[in-house]
Amino acid sequence: MHMRARSSDVLVVGGGIIGLVTAWRSAQRGLRTALADPEPGGGAAQVAAGMLAAVTELHYGEQMLLGLNLASAARYPEFVAELEEASGQGTGFRACGTLVVALDSDDRAHLRELHALQERSGLESEWLSGRECRRLEPMLAPGVRGGLRVDGDHQVDPRRLASALVTACERAGVVFHRAWVRRLGVTGGRATGALLADGTELAAGQVVLAGGSLSGRLDGLPDSVVPPVRPVKGQVLRLTVPPAYAPFLSRTVRAVVRGCQVYLVPRADGELVVGATTEEMGWDTTVTAGGVYELLRDAHELVPGITELPLTETRAGLRPSSPDNAPLLGPTAMPGLHLATGHHRNGVLLTPVTGDVMAHVLTTGELPEVGRPFAPHRFGRSPLIASPEALAPQEQPA
Ligand code: GLY
């Protein structure tokens, strides 16, 4: 494609929170930045609960990711303060901590293992008896057998975060193109921009592909640079705590019930988010009776009083997941093309550090130390790339 019109230094393809933070940081560094997305601020952030769970979502074999997660968690207070100042909007950040509880002896054994792993990893986490858990959170079920108190795992409201990032981008001079990207522009083997669905041609010195779970679907990408990202469905419920019931919960409460993660995230404004299913269902975003039933059943086992609350929303989103559950950040084999995608369960948590890593990449061409393990070239061509027919364009999250 020969690019003529509308040129910028950087074009970000995808306006979810990862694309937005990349564009914001890029513009702050003095780069003329454009972003293409039909609905900036949409995508998975509209569904996500917003747990900043570096410690409580630690998994065996993910030590490398832990370093990035902790680096981003440490940035959060300063990041939201800067973003709130820049946008004039709140983000709902709450330094509330998290309690992970066990409902039976199997859960308790699992939690003991998690606690040992956390301690070996040098993380702060305190073992509590069931009685101590209920003293902290009186709405917990009498049967709770023990738990882990993690005071460093906080929360933010992803919808407010996304909205604040849109405004911060606008104020920093990011040019929004509210349209689908039809295909990547490539000239002489180099990424040079994109063609939009409305026919607009965008030229750019560097292109960042931040299209969430659809990042592997952009036409014009040679196989060697297609990111191995697949959608992993999560169904999430939103309830409301009436003022008479407050404080219902004072911190995030989570557990693994019959092998499934369930978490309850209480916002300061009375919203209570309950999540989430983890389903390999391709591009399906249907909210199912079974998904809602399982979430409510498991949440009810943790906190029986939940059945009294109004259920205000049910929704499903798609996590953009890579083969090792860690993001793909930085330059690809195609000159001029970078990735910022594949954040799986940690997109909200990793927003601050992703912005910093991508700003460094865009201004120096190199990944900073913290981002180096997440270079896209750690994967060869992946068999996990979705088939092009799998999704109608209007369903595309960013
Ligand atoms: N980080 C929570 C989730 O992906 O469900």
Coordinates of C-alpha atoms and ligand atoms in Angstrom, one line a residue:
M1 CA 0.0 0.0 0.0
H2 CA 1.3 3.5 -0.8
M3 CA 0.6 5.8 2.1
R4 CA -0.1 9.5 1.5
A5 CA -2.6 11.1 3.8
R6 CA -2.8 11.8 7.6
S7 CA 0.7 11.1 8.8
S8 CA 2.0 10.7 12.4
D9 CA 5.1 9.4 14.1
V10 CA 3.1 6.7 15.8
L11 CA -0.1 4.9 14.9
V12 CA -1.7 2.8 17.6
V13 CA -4.1 0.2 16.3
G14 CA -6.7 -0.6 19.1
G15 CA -8.1 1.7 21.7
G16 CA -8.6 -0.5 24.7
I17 CA -6.7 0.4 27.8
I18 CA -3.4 -1.0 26.5
G19 CA -3.6 1.0 23.2
L20 CA -4.7 4.1 25.1
V21 CA -1.9 4.0 27.6
T22 CA 0.6 3.5 24.8
A23 CA -0.8 6.4 22.9
W24 CA -0.9 8.7 26.0
R25 CA 2.7 7.9 26.9
S26 CA 3.8 8.3 23.3
A27 CA 2.2 11.7 23.0
Q28 CA 3.7 12.8 26.3
R29 CA 7.2 12.0 24.9
G30 CA 6.6 14.4 22.0
L31 CA 5.7 11.9 19.3
R32 CA 2.8 12.9 17.0
T33 CA 0.4 10.0 17.8
A34 CA -2.7 8.7 16.2
L35 CA -5.0 5.9 17.4
A36 CA -7.5 4.0 15.4
D37 CA -10.5 2.3 17.0
P38 CA -14.2 2.7 16.3
E39 CA -14.9 2.9 20.0
P40 CA -11.9 4.0 22.1
G41 CA -12.2 2.9 25.7
G42 CA -14.2 -0.1 24.8
G43 CA -13.1 -3.7 24.8
A44 CA -12.2 -6.0 27.6
A45 CA -11.9 -3.2 30.1
Q46 CA -15.7 -2.7 29.9
V47 CA -16.1 -6.2 31.5
A48 CA -13.0 -6.6 33.7
A49 CA -13.4 -6.4 37.5
G50 CA -10.1 -4.4 37.9
M51 CA -8.3 -6.5 40.5
L52 CA -4.6 -5.6 40.8
A53 CA -3.8 -9.1 41.9
A54 CA 0.0 -9.5 41.5
V55 CA 0.2 -11.6 44.7
T56 CA -3.1 -13.4 44.8
E57 CA -3.1 -14.5 41.2
L58 CA 0.4 -15.9 41.4
H59 CA 0.7 -19.3 39.6
Y60 CA 3.5 -21.9 39.5
G61 CA 5.8 -21.3 36.5
E62 CA 4.9 -17.6 36.1
Q63 CA 7.8 -16.1 38.1
M64 CA 8.9 -14.1 35.1
L65 CA 5.5 -12.6 34.8
L66 CA 5.4 -11.9 38.5
G67 CA 8.3 -9.5 38.1
L68 CA 6.4 -7.4 35.6
N69 CA 3.2 -7.6 37.6
L70 CA 4.9 -6.3 40.7
A71 CA 6.6 -3.6 38.7
S72 CA 3.2 -2.4 37.5
A73 CA 1.5 -2.8 40.9
A74 CA 4.2 -0.6 42.4
R75 CA 3.6 2.1 39.7
Y76 CA -0.2 2.2 40.3
P77 CA -0.6 4.9 42.9
E78 CA 1.6 7.4 41.1
F79 CA 0.1 6.4 37.7
V80 CA -3.5 7.0 38.8
A81 CA -2.6 10.2 40.5
E82 CA -1.0 11.5 37.2
L83 CA -3.8 10.2 35.1
E84 CA -6.5 11.7 37.3
E85 CA -4.7 15.0 37.2
A86 CA -4.2 14.9 33.4
S87 CA -7.9 13.9 32.7
G88 CA -9.7 15.6 35.6
Q89 CA -11.5 12.2 36.1
G90 CA -11.4 9.6 38.9
T91 CA -10.3 6.0 38.3
G92 CA -11.8 4.3 41.3
F93 CA -8.4 3.2 42.5
R94 CA -8.8 1.7 46.0
A95 CA -5.9 0.5 48.2
C96 CA -8.3 -2.0 49.8
G97 CA -6.3 -5.2 49.9
T98 CA -7.5 -8.8 49.2
L99 CA -8.6 -11.8 51.2
V100 CA -8.4 -15.2 49.6
V101 CA -10.4 -17.8 51.5
A102 CA -10.7 -21.6 51.7
L103 CA -14.2 -23.2 52.1
D104 CA -13.1 -26.8 52.7
S105 CA -10.0 -28.8 53.5
D106 CA -9.0 -29.2 49.8
D107 CA -9.2 -25.4 49.3
R108 CA -7.2 -25.0 52.5
A109 CA -4.4 -27.3 51.2
H110 CA -4.4 -25.4 47.9
L111 CA -4.1 -22.1 49.7
R112 CA -1.3 -23.4 51.9
E113 CA 0.6 -24.2 48.7
L114 CA -0.1 -20.7 47.4
H115 CA 1.1 -19.2 50.6
A116 CA 4.3 -21.2 50.5
L117 CA 4.9 -20.1 46.9
Q118 CA 4.2 -16.5 47.8
E119 CA 6.7 -16.7 50.8
R120 CA 9.3 -18.3 48.6
S121 CA 8.8 -15.4 46.1
G122 CA 9.3 -12.9 48.9
L123 CA 5.7 -11.6 48.8
E124 CA 3.7 -10.3 51.7
S125 CA 0.8 -12.6 52.6
E126 CA -0.5 -13.5 56.0
W127 CA -2.2 -16.8 56.9
L128 CA -5.5 -16.3 58.9
S129 CA -7.8 -18.7 60.6
G130 CA -11.5 -18.9 59.5
R131 CA -12.4 -16.8 62.6
E132 CA -9.8 -14.2 61.8
C133 CA -11.2 -14.0 58.2
R134 CA -14.7 -13.4 59.5
R135 CA -13.5 -10.8 61.9
L136 CA -12.1 -8.9 58.9
E137 CA -15.1 -9.5 56.7
P138 CA -18.2 -10.4 58.8
M139 CA -20.4 -11.2 55.7
L140 CA -18.2 -14.3 55.0
A141 CA -19.8 -17.7 55.3
P142 CA -19.5 -19.4 58.8
G143 CA -17.8 -22.4 57.0
V144 CA -14.7 -20.4 55.8
R145 CA -11.8 -22.6 57.0
G146 CA -8.9 -20.1 56.7
G147 CA -7.5 -17.6 54.3
L148 CA -4.6 -15.4 53.1
R149 CA -4.6 -11.7 53.8
V150 CA -2.8 -9.8 51.1
D151 CA -2.8 -6.1 51.9
G152 CA -0.9 -5.1 48.7
D153 CA -3.4 -6.4 46.1
H154 CA -5.7 -3.5 45.3
Q155 CA -8.4 -2.5 42.7
V156 CA -9.2 0.1 40.1
D157 CA -12.5 0.6 38.1
P158 CA -11.5 -0.4 34.5
R159 CA -14.4 1.6 33.0
R160 CA -13.3 4.8 34.7
L161 CA -9.7 4.0 33.9
A162 CA -10.5 3.7 30.2
S163 CA -12.6 6.9 30.2
A164 CA -9.8 8.8 32.0
L165 CA -7.2 7.5 29.4
V166 CA -9.4 8.6 26.5
T167 CA -9.5 12.1 27.9
A168 CA -5.8 12.2 28.9
C169 CA -5.0 11.1 25.3
E170 CA -7.2 13.9 23.8
R171 CA -5.6 16.5 26.1
A172 CA -2.1 15.2 25.1
G173 CA -2.9 15.7 21.5
V174 CA -3.5 12.1 20.4
V175 CA -5.6 12.1 17.1
F176 CA -8.4 9.6 17.3
H177 CA -9.7 7.9 14.1
R178 CA -13.0 6.3 15.1
A179 CA -13.1 3.6 12.5
W180 CA -12.1 -0.1 12.0
V181 CA -8.6 -0.8 10.6
R182 CA -9.1 -2.7 7.4
R183 CA -5.4 -3.6 6.9
L184 CA -1.9 -2.8 7.9
G185 CA 0.1 -0.7 5.4
V186 CA 3.4 -2.2 4.4
T187 CA 5.9 -0.7 2.0
G188 CA 9.2 -2.4 1.2
G189 CA 8.7 -4.9 4.0
R190 CA 8.2 -2.1 6.6
A191 CA 5.0 -1.2 8.5
T192 CA 4.1 2.3 7.2
G193 CA 0.5 2.8 8.5
A194 CA -2.9 1.4 8.0
L195 CA -6.0 1.6 5.8
L196 CA -9.2 2.3 7.6
A197 CA -12.5 0.7 6.7
D198 CA -13.8 4.2 5.7
G199 CA -11.0 4.4 3.1
T200 CA -8.8 6.8 5.0
E201 CA -5.1 6.0 4.7
L202 CA -2.9 6.7 7.7
A203 CA 0.8 6.9 7.4
A204 CA 3.1 6.5 10.4
G205 CA 6.7 6.1 11.2
Q206 CA 5.9 3.3 13.7
V207 CA 2.8 1.2 14.2
V208 CA 1.8 -0.4 17.5
L209 CA -0.7 -3.3 17.3
A210 CA -2.7 -3.3 20.5
G211 CA -5.9 -4.9 19.3
G212 CA -6.6 -7.2 22.3
S213 CA -7.8 -10.6 21.5
L214 CA -8.1 -9.6 17.8
S215 CA -4.5 -8.7 17.4
G216 CA -3.8 -11.7 15.3
R217 CA -6.6 -10.8 12.9
L218 CA -5.3 -7.7 11.1
D219 CA -5.0 -8.2 7.3
G220 CA -1.6 -7.4 5.9
L221 CA 0.4 -9.0 8.7
P222 CA 2.9 -11.5 7.4
D223 CA 2.8 -14.9 9.2
S224 CA 6.2 -14.2 10.8
V225 CA 4.7 -11.3 12.9
V226 CA 1.2 -12.5 13.6
P227 CA 0.9 -12.5 17.4
P228 CA -0.1 -15.8 18.9
V229 CA -3.1 -14.4 20.8
R230 CA -6.4 -16.1 21.4
P231 CA -9.6 -15.1 23.1
V232 CA -10.4 -16.5 26.5
K233 CA -14.0 -15.8 27.6
G234 CA -14.8 -14.4 31.0
Q235 CA -18.4 -13.9 32.2
V236 CA -18.8 -11.2 34.9
L237 CA -21.7 -10.0 37.0
R238 CA -22.4 -6.6 38.6
L239 CA -24.6 -6.2 41.6
T240 CA -25.4 -3.2 43.7
V241 CA -25.0 -2.9 47.5
P242 CA -27.8 -0.7 48.8
P243 CA -26.6 2.0 51.3
A244 CA -28.5 0.1 54.1
Y245 CA -26.3 -3.0 53.5
A246 CA -23.0 -1.1 53.4
P247 CA -20.2 -1.9 54.1
F248 CA -21.0 -5.3 52.6
L249 CA -17.3 -6.1 52.0
S250 CA -14.4 -3.9 52.7
R251 CA -11.8 -5.6 50.4
T252 CA -11.7 -7.9 47.5
V253 CA -12.7 -11.5 48.5
R254 CA -11.7 -14.4 46.4
A255 CA -11.5 -18.2 46.4
V256 CA -11.1 -21.2 44.2
V257 CA -14.4 -23.2 44.5
R258 CA -14.4 -26.7 42.9
G259 CA -11.4 -25.7 40.8
C260 CA -13.0 -22.4 39.5
Q261 CA -11.9 -18.9 40.4
V262 CA -14.5 -16.7 42.0
Y263 CA -13.9 -13.1 43.2
L264 CA -16.0 -10.3 44.6
V265 CA -14.7 -6.8 44.1
P266 CA -16.5 -4.1 46.1
R267 CA -16.3 -0.6 44.8
A268 CA -16.6 2.6 46.9
D269 CA -19.8 3.6 45.0
G270 CA -21.7 0.4 46.0
E271 CA -21.0 -1.6 42.9
L272 CA -20.0 -5.2 43.6
V273 CA -18.3 -7.1 40.7
V274 CA -18.4 -10.9 40.7
G275 CA -16.2 -12.8 38.3
A276 CA -15.2 -14.6 36.4
T277 CA -15.6 -17.7 34.2
T278 CA -12.5 -18.9 32.2
E279 CA -13.7 -20.5 29.0
E280 CA -12.0 -21.5 25.8
M281 CA -14.9 -20.7 23.6
G282 CA -13.3 -18.9 20.7
W283 CA -15.1 -15.6 19.9
D284 CA -18.3 -16.4 21.7
T285 CA -19.4 -13.6 24.1
T286 CA -22.8 -15.0 25.1
V287 CA -23.8 -14.7 28.7
T288 CA -25.1 -18.1 29.6
A289 CA -27.4 -19.3 32.3
G290 CA -24.8 -21.8 33.4
G291 CA -22.1 -19.2 33.7
V292 CA -24.3 -16.9 35.7
Y293 CA -25.5 -19.8 37.9
E294 CA -22.0 -21.0 38.6
L295 CA -20.7 -17.6 39.6
L296 CA -23.7 -16.9 41.8
R297 CA -23.5 -20.4 43.4
D298 CA -19.8 -20.0 44.2
A299 CA -20.1 -16.4 45.3
H300 CA -23.1 -17.4 47.5
E301 CA -21.0 -20.1 49.2
L302 CA -18.4 -17.5 50.1
V303 CA -20.8 -14.7 51.0
P304 CA -24.4 -16.0 51.5
G305 CA -25.9 -12.5 51.8
I306 CA -25.1 -11.8 48.1
T307 CA -28.5 -13.3 47.1
E308 CA -30.2 -10.2 48.7
L309 CA -28.5 -7.8 46.3
P310 CA -29.9 -6.4 43.1
L311 CA -28.2 -8.0 40.1
T312 CA -27.7 -5.1 37.7
E313 CA -25.5 -6.4 34.8
T314 CA -24.2 -9.6 33.2
R315 CA -21.6 -9.5 30.6
A316 CA -18.9 -11.5 28.9
G317 CA -15.6 -10.3 27.5
L318 CA -12.5 -11.8 25.9
R319 CA -9.1 -11.9 27.5
P320 CA -6.3 -11.6 24.9
S321 CA -4.2 -14.6 25.9
S322 CA -0.8 -15.7 24.8
P323 CA 0.7 -19.2 25.0
D324 CA 2.6 -18.4 28.2
N325 CA -0.1 -16.0 29.7
A326 CA 2.4 -13.1 29.5
P327 CA 2.1 -10.1 27.2
L328 CA 3.9 -9.5 23.9
L329 CA 5.7 -6.2 24.1
G330 CA 7.9 -4.3 21.6
P331 CA 9.5 -4.7 18.2
T332 CA 8.5 -7.5 15.8
A333 CA 10.5 -9.0 12.9
M334 CA 8.8 -6.4 10.7
P335 CA 10.6 -3.0 10.9
G336 CA 8.3 -0.3 12.2
L337 CA 5.8 -2.8 13.7
H338 CA 5.5 -3.2 17.5
L339 CA 3.1 -5.3 19.6
A340 CA 1.4 -4.4 22.9
T341 CA -1.0 -7.3 23.4
G342 CA -1.6 -10.7 25.0
H343 CA -2.0 -9.5 28.6
H344 CA -4.4 -12.4 29.4
R345 CA -5.7 -12.0 33.0
N346 CA -3.5 -9.0 33.8
G347 CA -4.3 -6.2 31.3
V348 CA -5.6 -3.8 33.9
L349 CA -2.7 -4.5 36.3
L350 CA -0.2 -4.2 33.6
T351 CA -1.5 -0.9 32.1
P352 CA 1.1 1.4 33.8
V353 CA 4.2 -0.6 33.1
T354 CA 3.0 -1.3 29.5
G355 CA 2.7 2.4 28.9
D356 CA 6.3 3.0 30.2
V357 CA 7.7 0.0 28.3
M358 CA 6.1 1.0 25.0
A359 CA 7.1 4.7 25.4
H360 CA 10.7 3.5 25.8
V361 CA 10.4 1.3 22.7
L362 CA 8.9 4.0 20.6
T363 CA 11.5 6.6 21.5
T364 CA 14.7 4.3 21.6
G365 CA 13.8 1.3 19.5
E366 CA 14.8 -0.9 22.4
L367 CA 12.9 -2.7 25.1
P368 CA 13.8 -1.5 28.6
E369 CA 15.2 -4.1 31.1
V370 CA 11.7 -4.8 32.7
G371 CA 10.2 -5.5 29.3
R372 CA 12.9 -7.7 27.8
P373 CA 11.5 -11.1 28.8
F374 CA 8.3 -10.2 26.9
A375 CA 9.7 -9.6 23.5
P376 CA 7.4 -11.1 20.8
H377 CA 10.2 -13.2 19.3
R378 CA 10.1 -15.6 22.2
F379 CA 7.4 -17.4 20.2
G380 CA 8.0 -18.7 16.7
R381 CA 5.0 -19.0 14.4
S382 CA 2.2 -20.2 16.7
P383 CA -0.6 -22.7 16.0
L384 CA -2.8 -20.7 18.3
I385 CA -3.6 -18.0 15.8
A386 CA -7.4 -17.7 15.2
S387 CA -8.9 -18.4 11.8
P388 CA -9.8 -15.2 9.8
E389 CA -13.5 -16.3 9.4
A390 CA -14.1 -16.6 13.1
L391 CA -15.4 -13.2 14.0
A392 CA -17.6 -10.6 12.4
P393 CA -15.9 -7.1 12.4
Q394 CA -18.6 -5.5 14.6
E395 CA -17.8 -7.8 17.5
Q396 CA -14.1 -6.7 17.6
P397 CA -13.0 -5.5 21.0
A398 CA -9.9 -3.5 21.2
Ligands
GLY1 N1 -7.8 -11.1 36.4 C1 -9.0 -11.7 36.6 C2 -9.6 -12.4 35.4 O1 -9.0 -12.3 34.3 O2 -10.6 -13.0 35.6

